[in-house]
mmCIF file of C-alpha atoms (C1' of nucleotides) in Angstrom:
data_model
loop_
_atom_site.group_PDB
_atom_site.id
_atom_site.type_symbol
_atom_site.label_atom_id
_atom_site.label_comp_id
_atom_site.label_asym_id
_atom_site.label_seq_id
_atom_site.Cartn_x
_atom_site.Cartn_y
_atom_site.Cartn_z
ATOM 1 C CA MET Z 1 0.000 0.000 0.000
ATOM 2 C CA LYS Z 2 1.763 3.063 -1.157
ATOM 3 C CA GLN Z 3 -0.089 6.214 -0.479
ATOM 4 C CA PRO Z 4 1.895 9.233 -1.662
ATOM 5 C CA ALA Z 5 0.201 11.187 1.106
ATOM 6 C CA SER Z 6 -1.063 13.823 -1.277
ATOM 7 C CA ASN Z 7 -2.940 13.745 -4.538
ATOM 8 C CA LYS Z 8 -5.865 11.849 -3.077
ATOM 9 C CA ARG Z 9 -9.148 12.205 -4.795
ATOM 10 C CA PRO Z 10 -11.517 10.299 -2.509
ATOM 11 C CA GLN Z 11 -14.522 10.516 -4.840
ATOM 12 C CA PRO Z 12 -17.432 11.651 -2.606
ATOM 13 C CA ALA Z 13 -19.414 8.549 -3.577
ATOM 14 C CA ARG Z 14 -22.876 9.774 -4.407
ATOM 15 C CA ALA Z 15 -25.024 6.976 -3.136
ATOM 16 C CA SER Z 16 -27.276 6.882 -6.181
ATOM 17 C CA GLU Z 17 -24.878 6.299 -9.047
ATOM 18 C CA PRO Z 18 -25.342 2.836 -10.538
ATOM 19 C CA LYS Z 19 -21.645 2.523 -11.405
ATOM 20 C CA GLN Z 20 -22.235 2.598 -15.157
ATOM 21 C CA ARG Z 21 -20.231 -0.082 -16.910
ATOM 22 C CA ARG Z 22 -19.691 0.923 -20.485
ATOM 23 C CA THR Z 23 -20.885 -2.201 -22.167
ATOM 24 C CA GLY Z 24 -24.134 -3.909 -23.096
ATOM 25 C CA LYS Z 25 -26.960 -2.822 -25.346
ATOM 26 C CA ASP Z 26 -27.871 0.163 -23.234
ATOM 27 C CA ALA Z 27 -24.349 1.516 -22.994
ATOM 28 C CA ALA Z 28 -24.196 5.280 -22.845
ATOM 29 C CA ARG Z 29 -22.740 7.269 -25.702
ATOM 30 C CA ARG Z 30 -18.993 7.466 -25.282
ATOM 31 C CA SER Z 31 -18.551 10.990 -26.617
ATOM 32 C CA VAL Z 32 -20.079 13.462 -29.039
ATOM 33 C CA CYS Z 33 -17.599 12.513 -31.747
ATOM 34 C CA PRO Z 34 -19.498 11.425 -34.860
ATOM 35 C CA ILE Z 35 -16.972 8.668 -35.474
ATOM 36 C CA ALA Z 36 -17.327 7.302 -31.968
ATOM 37 C CA CYS Z 37 -21.117 7.519 -32.153
ATOM 38 C CA THR Z 38 -21.204 5.746 -35.497
ATOM 39 C CA LEU Z 39 -18.982 3.022 -34.111
ATOM 40 C CA ASP Z 40 -21.348 2.677 -31.174
ATOM 41 C CA VAL Z 41 -23.920 1.541 -33.728
ATOM 42 C CA LEU Z 42 -21.869 -0.163 -36.438
ATOM 43 C CA GLY Z 43 -18.566 -0.949 -34.758
ATOM 44 C CA ASP Z 44 -18.211 -4.701 -34.863
ATOM 45 C CA LYS Z 45 -17.339 -7.426 -37.297
ATOM 46 C CA TRP Z 46 -20.868 -8.407 -38.348
ATOM 47 C CA THR Z 47 -23.308 -5.500 -38.473
ATOM 48 C CA LEU Z 48 -22.003 -4.004 -41.696
ATOM 49 C CA LEU Z 49 -21.949 -7.401 -43.361
ATOM 50 C CA VAL Z 50 -25.675 -7.654 -42.768
ATOM 51 C CA VAL Z 51 -26.059 -4.162 -44.194
ATOM 52 C CA ARG Z 52 -23.958 -5.189 -47.177
ATOM 53 C CA ASP Z 53 -26.256 -8.145 -47.786
ATOM 54 C CA LEU Z 54 -29.282 -5.884 -47.565
ATOM 55 C CA PHE Z 55 -27.739 -3.628 -50.207
ATOM 56 C CA ALA Z 56 -27.136 -6.749 -52.259
ATOM 57 C CA GLY Z 57 -30.870 -7.398 -52.235
ATOM 58 C CA LYS Z 58 -31.075 -10.053 -49.546
ATOM 59 C CA SER Z 59 -34.000 -9.811 -47.198
ATOM 60 C CA HIS Z 60 -34.485 -13.150 -45.478
ATOM 61 C CA TYR Z 61 -32.847 -14.573 -42.420
ATOM 62 C CA HIS Z 62 -31.485 -17.629 -44.165
ATOM 63 C CA GLU Z 63 -30.018 -15.488 -46.935
ATOM 64 C CA PHE Z 64 -27.911 -13.553 -44.450
ATOM 65 C CA ALA Z 65 -27.036 -16.785 -42.687
ATOM 66 C CA SER Z 66 -25.776 -18.344 -45.905
ATOM 67 C CA SER Z 67 -23.357 -15.558 -46.776
ATOM 68 C CA PRO Z 68 -19.783 -16.787 -47.104
ATOM 69 C CA GLU Z 69 -18.721 -15.440 -43.708
ATOM 70 C CA ARG Z 70 -21.185 -17.789 -41.974
ATOM 71 C CA ILE Z 71 -22.500 -15.541 -39.254
ATOM 72 C CA ALA Z 72 -23.722 -17.462 -36.243
ATOM 73 C CA SER Z 73 -27.471 -17.648 -35.856
ATOM 74 C CA ASN Z 74 -27.645 -15.970 -32.461
ATOM 75 C CA ILE Z 75 -25.403 -13.127 -33.626
ATOM 76 C CA LEU Z 76 -27.492 -12.609 -36.737
ATOM 77 C CA ALA Z 77 -30.696 -12.399 -34.735
ATOM 78 C CA ASP Z 78 -29.051 -9.937 -32.368
ATOM 79 C CA ARG Z 79 -27.676 -7.719 -35.146
ATOM 80 C CA LEU Z 80 -30.969 -7.606 -37.005
ATOM 81 C CA GLU Z 81 -32.708 -6.599 -33.812
ATOM 82 C CA ARG Z 82 -30.183 -3.851 -33.156
ATOM 83 C CA LEU Z 83 -30.426 -2.574 -36.706
ATOM 84 C CA VAL Z 84 -34.189 -2.399 -36.420
ATOM 85 C CA THR Z 85 -33.885 -0.628 -33.062
ATOM 86 C CA ALA Z 86 -31.412 1.815 -34.579
ATOM 87 C CA GLY Z 87 -33.901 2.609 -37.344
ATOM 88 C CA LEU Z 88 -31.643 1.389 -40.138
ATOM 89 C CA VAL Z 89 -33.700 -1.665 -41.012
ATOM 90 C CA GLU Z 90 -37.387 -2.443 -40.955
ATOM 91 C CA THR Z 91 -39.269 -5.688 -41.108
ATOM 92 C CA SER Z 92 -41.714 -5.557 -43.960
ATOM 93 C CA SER Z 93 -44.606 -7.641 -42.790
ATOM 94 C CA SER Z 94 -45.739 -8.318 -46.338
ATOM 95 C CA SER Z 95 -46.176 -11.961 -45.542
ATOM 96 C CA GLN Z 96 -46.789 -11.299 -41.841
ATOM 97 C CA ARG Z 97 -45.297 -14.456 -40.465
ATOM 98 C CA VAL Z 98 -44.847 -15.155 -36.821
ATOM 99 C CA GLY Z 99 -41.179 -14.350 -36.679
ATOM 100 C CA SER Z 100 -40.245 -11.355 -38.787
ATOM 101 C CA SER Z 101 -39.500 -12.617 -42.216
ATOM 102 C CA ALA Z 102 -38.484 -9.901 -44.650
ATOM 103 C CA TYR Z 103 -35.974 -7.235 -43.735
ATOM 104 C CA ALA Z 104 -35.201 -4.104 -45.700
ATOM 105 C CA LEU Z 105 -33.125 -0.975 -45.297
ATOM 106 C CA THR Z 106 -34.923 2.163 -44.237
ATOM 107 C CA ALA Z 107 -34.025 5.504 -45.774
ATOM 108 C CA ARG Z 108 -31.521 6.018 -43.019
ATOM 109 C CA GLY Z 109 -30.104 2.576 -43.663
ATOM 110 C CA THR Z 110 -29.754 3.328 -47.355
ATOM 111 C CA SER Z 111 -27.803 6.445 -46.450
ATOM 112 C CA LEU Z 112 -25.033 4.131 -45.301
ATOM 113 C CA PHE Z 113 -24.057 3.485 -48.889
ATOM 114 C CA PRO Z 114 -21.153 5.949 -49.097
ATOM 115 C CA LEU Z 115 -19.762 4.597 -45.848
ATOM 116 C CA LEU Z 116 -19.969 1.030 -47.077
ATOM 117 C CA ALA Z 117 -18.484 1.999 -50.422
ATOM 118 C CA ALA Z 118 -15.546 3.683 -48.698
ATOM 119 C CA ILE Z 119 -14.892 0.548 -46.683
ATOM 120 C CA ARG Z 120 -15.155 -1.613 -49.792
ATOM 121 C CA ASP Z 121 -12.838 0.655 -51.757
ATOM 122 C CA TRP Z 122 -10.238 0.701 -49.038
ATOM 123 C CA GLY Z 123 -10.302 -3.066 -48.818
ATOM 124 C CA LEU Z 124 -9.988 -3.474 -52.562
ATOM 125 C CA ALA Z 125 -7.050 -1.091 -52.680
ATOM 126 C CA ASN Z 126 -5.242 -2.280 -49.572
ATOM 127 C CA ILE Z 127 -5.969 -5.920 -48.864
ATOM 128 C CA ALA Z 128 -4.622 -8.456 -51.289
ATOM 129 C CA GLY Z 129 -7.022 -11.048 -52.647
ATOM 130 C CA THR Z 130 -10.232 -9.132 -52.103
ATOM 131 C CA GLN Z 131 -12.860 -9.103 -54.813
ATOM 132 C CA ALA Z 132 -15.770 -6.751 -55.289
ATOM 133 C CA ARG Z 133 -19.243 -8.125 -55.692
ATOM 134 C CA VAL Z 134 -21.671 -5.673 -54.210
ATOM 135 C CA GLN Z 135 -22.906 -3.272 -56.836
ATOM 136 C CA VAL Z 136 -24.833 -0.071 -56.525
ATOM 137 C CA PRO Z 137 -28.479 -0.976 -56.973
ATOM 138 C CA SER Z 138 -28.972 1.041 -60.133
ATOM 139 C CA PRO Z 139 -32.056 3.259 -59.768
ATOM 140 C CA LYS Z 140 -33.284 2.475 -63.238
ATOM 141 C CA ALA Z 141 -31.940 -0.874 -64.253
ATOM 142 C CA MET B 1 -32.264 -36.574 -27.136
ATOM 143 C CA LYS B 2 -34.207 -36.383 -30.343
ATOM 144 C CA GLN B 3 -32.379 -37.638 -33.334
ATOM 145 C CA PRO B 4 -34.413 -37.148 -36.510
ATOM 146 C CA ALA B 5 -32.888 -40.400 -37.768
ATOM 147 C CA SER B 6 -31.843 -38.968 -41.103
ATOM 148 C CA ASN B 7 -29.998 -35.907 -42.234
ATOM 149 C CA LYS B 8 -26.925 -36.878 -40.320
ATOM 150 C CA ARG B 9 -23.669 -35.430 -41.471
ATOM 151 C CA PRO B 10 -21.162 -37.195 -39.234
ATOM 152 C CA GLN B 11 -18.199 -35.135 -40.375
ATOM 153 C CA PRO B 12 -15.460 -37.714 -41.186
ATOM 154 C CA ALA B 13 -13.162 -36.077 -38.636
ATOM 155 C CA ARG B 14 -9.842 -35.734 -40.361
ATOM 156 C CA ALA B 15 -7.421 -36.310 -37.548
ATOM 157 C CA SER B 16 -5.168 -33.398 -38.458
ATOM 158 C CA GLU B 17 -7.538 -30.445 -38.569
ATOM 159 C CA PRO B 18 -7.019 -28.109 -35.621
ATOM 160 C CA LYS B 19 -10.744 -27.247 -35.489
ATOM 161 C CA GLN B 20 -10.243 -23.617 -36.466
ATOM 162 C CA ARG B 21 -12.218 -21.325 -34.203
ATOM 163 C CA ARG B 22 -12.801 -18.051 -35.960
ATOM 164 C CA THR B 23 -11.568 -15.741 -33.294
ATOM 165 C CA GLY B 24 -8.288 -14.514 -31.858
ATOM 166 C CA LYS B 25 -5.515 -12.466 -33.400
ATOM 167 C CA ASP B 26 -4.590 -15.096 -35.958
ATOM 168 C CA ALA B 27 -8.132 -15.709 -37.165
ATOM 169 C CA ALA B 28 -8.341 -16.666 -40.802
ATOM 170 C CA ARG B 29 -9.877 -14.347 -43.340
ATOM 171 C CA ARG B 30 -13.619 -14.881 -43.382
ATOM 172 C CA SER B 31 -14.157 -14.338 -47.091
ATOM 173 C CA VAL B 32 -12.692 -12.484 -50.045
ATOM 174 C CA CYS B 33 -15.214 -9.667 -49.658
ATOM 175 C CA PRO B 34 -13.347 -6.362 -49.297
ATOM 176 C CA ILE B 35 -15.841 -5.216 -46.700
ATOM 177 C CA ALA B 36 -15.423 -8.345 -44.615
ATOM 178 C CA CYS B 37 -11.635 -8.164 -44.925
ATOM 179 C CA THR B 38 -11.581 -4.517 -43.907
ATOM 180 C CA LEU B 39 -13.747 -5.318 -40.913
ATOM 181 C CA ASP B 40 -11.332 -8.088 -39.990
ATOM 182 C CA VAL B 41 -8.785 -5.317 -39.467
ATOM 183 C CA LEU B 42 -10.863 -2.344 -38.335
ATOM 184 C CA GLY B 43 -14.118 -3.861 -37.147
ATOM 185 C CA ASP B 44 -14.415 -2.972 -33.503
ATOM 186 C CA LYS B 45 -15.318 -0.004 -31.354
ATOM 187 C CA TRP B 46 -11.782 1.260 -30.674
ATOM 188 C CA THR B 47 -9.385 0.806 -33.578
ATOM 189 C CA LEU B 48 -10.759 3.621 -35.699
ATOM 190 C CA LEU B 49 -10.800 5.964 -32.730
ATOM 191 C CA VAL B 50 -7.061 5.492 -32.418
ATOM 192 C CA VAL B 51 -6.739 6.145 -36.146
ATOM 193 C CA ARG B 52 -8.876 9.252 -35.730
ATOM 194 C CA ASP B 53 -6.552 10.510 -33.014
ATOM 195 C CA LEU B 54 -3.553 9.852 -35.224
ATOM 196 C CA PHE B 55 -5.168 11.934 -37.973
ATOM 197 C CA ALA B 56 -5.770 14.595 -35.367
ATOM 198 C CA GLY B 57 -2.031 14.765 -34.771
ATOM 199 C CA LYS B 58 -1.749 12.719 -31.621
ATOM 200 C CA SER B 59 1.233 10.415 -31.390
ATOM 201 C CA HIS B 60 1.782 9.476 -27.761
ATOM 202 C CA TYR B 61 0.188 6.770 -25.694
ATOM 203 C CA HIS B 62 -1.156 9.108 -23.055
ATOM 204 C CA GLU B 63 -2.701 11.327 -25.727
ATOM 205 C CA PHE B 64 -4.777 8.436 -27.042
ATOM 206 C CA ALA B 65 -5.588 7.404 -23.503
ATOM 207 C CA SER B 66 -6.895 10.854 -22.646
ATOM 208 C CA SER B 67 -9.370 11.067 -25.522
ATOM 209 C CA PRO B 68 -12.925 11.591 -24.331
ATOM 210 C CA GLU B 69 -13.939 7.965 -24.904
ATOM 211 C CA ARG B 70 -11.442 6.810 -22.264
ATOM 212 C CA ILE B 71 -10.107 3.682 -23.906
ATOM 213 C CA ALA B 72 -8.801 1.168 -21.395
ATOM 214 C CA SER B 73 -5.052 0.908 -21.196
ATOM 215 C CA ASN B 74 -4.799 -2.754 -22.116
ATOM 216 C CA ILE B 75 -7.097 -2.277 -25.101
ATOM 217 C CA LEU B 76 -5.081 0.688 -26.314
ATOM 218 C CA ALA B 77 -1.841 -1.270 -26.142
ATOM 219 C CA ASP B 78 -3.471 -4.115 -28.029
ATOM 220 C CA ARG B 79 -4.918 -1.899 -30.754
ATOM 221 C CA LEU B 80 -1.666 -0.062 -31.317
ATOM 222 C CA GLU B 81 0.123 -3.366 -31.647
ATOM 223 C CA ARG B 82 -2.437 -4.632 -34.161
ATOM 224 C CA LEU B 83 -2.265 -1.430 -36.165
ATOM 225 C CA VAL B 84 1.498 -1.697 -36.330
ATOM 226 C CA THR B 85 1.230 -5.359 -37.332
ATOM 227 C CA ALA B 86 -1.291 -4.428 -40.021
ATOM 228 C CA GLY B 87 1.124 -1.868 -41.421
ATOM 229 C CA LEU B 88 -1.159 1.079 -40.790
ATOM 230 C CA VAL B 89 0.924 2.624 -38.026
ATOM 231 C CA GLU B 90 4.620 2.802 -37.314
ATOM 232 C CA THR B 91 6.551 3.692 -34.225
ATOM 233 C CA SER B 92 8.920 6.484 -35.049
ATOM 234 C CA SER B 93 11.936 5.823 -32.903
ATOM 235 C CA SER B 94 13.013 9.425 -33.082
ATOM 236 C CA SER B 95 13.555 9.464 -29.366
ATOM 237 C CA GLN B 96 14.192 5.694 -29.217
ATOM 238 C CA ARG B 97 12.753 5.034 -25.823
ATOM 239 C CA VAL B 98 12.382 1.625 -24.325
ATOM 240 C CA GLY B 99 8.682 1.292 -24.873
ATOM 241 C CA SER B 100 7.644 2.655 -28.250
ATOM 242 C CA SER B 101 6.872 6.258 -27.697
ATOM 243 C CA ALA B 102 5.756 8.037 -30.846
ATOM 244 C CA TYR B 103 3.225 6.516 -33.211
ATOM 245 C CA ALA B 104 2.369 7.747 -36.681
ATOM 246 C CA LEU B 105 0.265 6.651 -39.615
ATOM 247 C CA THR B 106 2.041 4.963 -42.483
ATOM 248 C CA ALA B 107 1.083 5.742 -46.058
ATOM 249 C CA ARG B 108 -1.399 2.892 -45.929
ATOM 250 C CA GLY B 109 -2.768 4.246 -42.681
ATOM 251 C CA THR B 110 -3.192 7.681 -44.202
ATOM 252 C CA SER B 111 -5.160 6.100 -47.020
ATOM 253 C CA LEU B 112 -7.888 5.436 -44.470
ATOM 254 C CA PHE B 113 -8.896 9.067 -44.579
ATOM 255 C CA PRO B 114 -11.835 8.719 -46.986
ATOM 256 C CA LEU B 115 -13.165 5.811 -44.957
ATOM 257 C CA LEU B 116 -12.929 7.773 -41.734
ATOM 258 C CA ALA B 117 -14.476 10.816 -43.362
ATOM 259 C CA ALA B 118 -17.398 8.733 -44.606
ATOM 260 C CA ILE B 119 -17.993 7.421 -41.101
ATOM 261 C CA ARG B 120 -17.750 10.912 -39.653
ATOM 262 C CA ASP B 121 -20.121 12.342 -42.242
ATOM 263 C CA TRP B 122 -22.686 9.636 -41.676
ATOM 264 C CA GLY B 123 -22.561 10.232 -37.949
ATOM 265 C CA LEU B 124 -22.923 13.966 -38.348
ATOM 266 C CA ALA B 125 -25.892 13.526 -40.641
ATOM 267 C CA ASN B 126 -27.646 10.740 -38.775
ATOM 268 C CA ILE B 127 -26.866 10.839 -35.091
ATOM 269 C CA ALA B 128 -28.190 13.730 -33.100
ATOM 270 C CA GLY B 129 -25.785 15.632 -30.910
ATOM 271 C CA THR B 130 -22.585 14.726 -32.709
ATOM 272 C CA GLN B 131 -19.983 17.401 -33.359
ATOM 273 C CA ALA B 132 -17.121 17.392 -35.836
ATOM 274 C CA ARG B 133 -13.616 18.100 -34.688
ATOM 275 C CA VAL B 134 -11.225 16.149 -36.825
ATOM 276 C CA GLN B 135 -10.077 18.215 -39.755
ATOM 277 C CA VAL B 136 -8.213 17.268 -42.867
ATOM 278 C CA PRO B 137 -4.555 17.962 -42.185
ATOM 279 C CA SER B 138 -4.186 20.608 -44.850
ATOM 280 C CA PRO B 139 -1.143 19.820 -47.018
ATOM 281 C CA LYS B 140 -0.064 23.431 -47.192
ATOM 282 C CA ALA B 141 -1.389 25.236 -44.190
ATOM 283 C "C1'" DC N 1 -49.060 -36.509 -42.822
ATOM 284 C "C1'" DA N 2 -43.898 -37.501 -42.778
ATOM 285 C "C1'" DC N 3 -40.438 -34.585 -43.488
ATOM 286 C "C1'" DA N 4 -37.775 -30.497 -44.731
ATOM 287 C "C1'" DT N 5 -37.256 -25.565 -44.188
ATOM 288 C "C1'" DC N 6 -37.541 -21.128 -41.883
ATOM 289 C "C1'" DG N 7 -36.734 -18.171 -38.246
ATOM 290 C "C1'" DC N 8 -35.226 -18.002 -34.532
ATOM 291 C "C1'" DT N 9 -33.632 -19.731 -29.037
ATOM 292 C "C1'" DT N 10 -30.878 -21.993 -25.779
ATOM 293 C "C1'" DG N 11 -26.707 -23.820 -23.469
ATOM 294 C "C1'" DC N 12 -22.167 -23.778 -22.980
ATOM 295 C "C1'" DA N 13 -17.159 -23.009 -23.591
ATOM 296 C "C1'" DA N 14 -13.837 -19.738 -25.092
ATOM 297 C "C1'" DA N 15 -12.438 -15.181 -26.037
ATOM 298 C "C1'" DA N 16 -12.668 -10.187 -25.640
ATOM 299 C "C1'" DT N 17 -13.608 -6.243 -22.827
ATOM 300 C "C1'" DG N 18 -13.667 -3.050 -18.765
ATOM 301 C "C1'" DC N 19 -11.622 -1.686 -14.779
ATOM 302 C "C1'" DA N 20 -8.317 -1.089 -11.150
ATOM 303 C "C1'" DA N 21 -3.971 -1.638 -9.752
ATOM 304 C "C1'" DG N 22 0.629 -2.501 -10.457
ATOM 305 C "C1'" DT N 23 5.693 -1.943 -12.539
ATOM 306 C "C1'" DG N 24 9.934 -0.297 -14.230
ATOM 307 C "C1'" DA N 25 12.410 3.275 -16.678
ATOM 308 C "C1'" DA N 26 12.988 8.086 -17.890
ATOM 309 C "C1'" DA N 27 12.074 12.928 -16.974
ATOM 310 C "C1'" DT N 28 11.353 16.457 -13.585
ATOM 311 C "C1'" DT N 29 11.745 18.671 -9.270
ATOM 312 C "C1'" DG N 30 13.402 20.291 -4.841
ATOM 313 C "C1'" DC M 1 21.225 13.900 -6.727
ATOM 314 C "C1'" DA M 2 17.485 11.734 -4.111
ATOM 315 C "C1'" DA M 3 12.632 11.929 -4.349
ATOM 316 C "C1'" DT M 4 8.762 12.292 -7.007
ATOM 317 C "C1'" DT M 5 6.097 12.329 -11.097
ATOM 318 C "C1'" DT M 6 5.113 10.960 -15.652
ATOM 319 C "C1'" DC M 7 5.036 7.654 -19.240
ATOM 320 C "C1'" DA M 8 4.164 3.455 -21.388
ATOM 321 C "C1'" DC M 9 2.675 -0.170 -20.697
ATOM 322 C "C1'" DT M 10 1.261 -5.172 -17.841
ATOM 323 C "C1'" DT M 11 -1.353 -7.951 -14.917
ATOM 324 C "C1'" DG M 12 -5.357 -9.935 -12.542
ATOM 325 C "C1'" DC M 13 -9.902 -10.552 -12.382
ATOM 326 C "C1'" DA M 14 -14.942 -10.052 -13.143
ATOM 327 C "C1'" DT M 15 -18.275 -9.397 -16.691
ATOM 328 C "C1'" DT M 16 -19.795 -9.449 -21.364
ATOM 329 C "C1'" DT M 17 -19.663 -11.018 -25.980
ATOM 330 C "C1'" DT M 18 -18.736 -14.427 -29.297
ATOM 331 C "C1'" DG M 19 -18.721 -18.961 -31.661
ATOM 332 C "C1'" DC M 20 -20.705 -23.222 -32.152
ATOM 333 C "C1'" DA M 21 -23.938 -26.911 -31.901
ATOM 334 C "C1'" DA M 22 -28.332 -28.227 -30.963
ATOM 335 C "C1'" DG M 23 -33.177 -27.636 -30.305
ATOM 336 C "C1'" DC M 24 -37.915 -26.024 -31.222
ATOM 337 C "C1'" DG M 25 -42.313 -24.395 -32.917
ATOM 338 C "C1'" DA M 26 -44.608 -22.899 -37.060
ATOM 339 C "C1'" DT M 27 -45.252 -23.389 -41.666
ATOM 340 C "C1'" DG M 28 -44.372 -25.350 -46.491
ATOM 341 C "C1'" DT M 29 -44.207 -29.688 -49.502
ATOM 342 C "C1'" DG M 30 -44.527 -34.164 -51.613
#
DNA sequence: CACATCGCTTGCAAAATGCAAGTGAAATTG
DNA sequence: CAATTTCACTTGCATTTTGCAAGCGATGTG
């Protein structure tokens, strides 16, 4: 126990602070930085792959699940739920099944295209062996 | 124990396959998709914040550590090491300390700027309360 | 109506993360 | 120049997230 005898900051300990751990779905925003805030939503290895698949025209659970990266089923369900919560994806209940069946990007989700394109372009230019597949869904094919 | 009696795929079990778990630092590439490959390198909540700080001119460990998001020390050390391994960052041994002291983006690291800008722009446009700070390091100030 | 498929859940082990507290060397200070 | 402070990390540990396999109910199909 070394106590340098000064420099103590005993932290008054307000009794009603829940000791916020910065993790979990309800984690507080880390800062006001737009990069940090975007990463709070999209910053992991799977979310943007689901978005990529949505841009590629996929809409069903098993289509996402059968992408070459083989996302685990529980992770996929979690990411879809988060994307819906974040307002980037909506479940079109066209066939109104029990579980949600068809997913689609919202307008806000579609606005991710430049971001996704920048990531794709960087990968193509900087990682050997990568191949482009996703195309811009041409407005008037 | 319900065994549907058919549809069994007993997986011949080649004795010499190490049962690759797709996690850890040496995880294999998940696909040839440039987006997936980029996320293999940058896909987490912290890596791009370190890159952001590097673009903002920071170069020392304690500068990254004192960013508003308060990255944990062990995570910061890990991310810097990965960035160096990935060839995006180098330790300039200008003052040749024991621990590496000054970090800087390599040319490949600098090429991340459009990606980072796209993320920043999306955040600014789509997440309320975000504020831009990072500026393009003007080539001829 | 047996069976396959779809859209998820569940259980569990392994890995990553968050946090606090070191540690050792260099720089600073008295 | 001894004492302290700062810097750049490490370490230990609890909690959370991930990966993987399996299961499960509700359709769809032959």
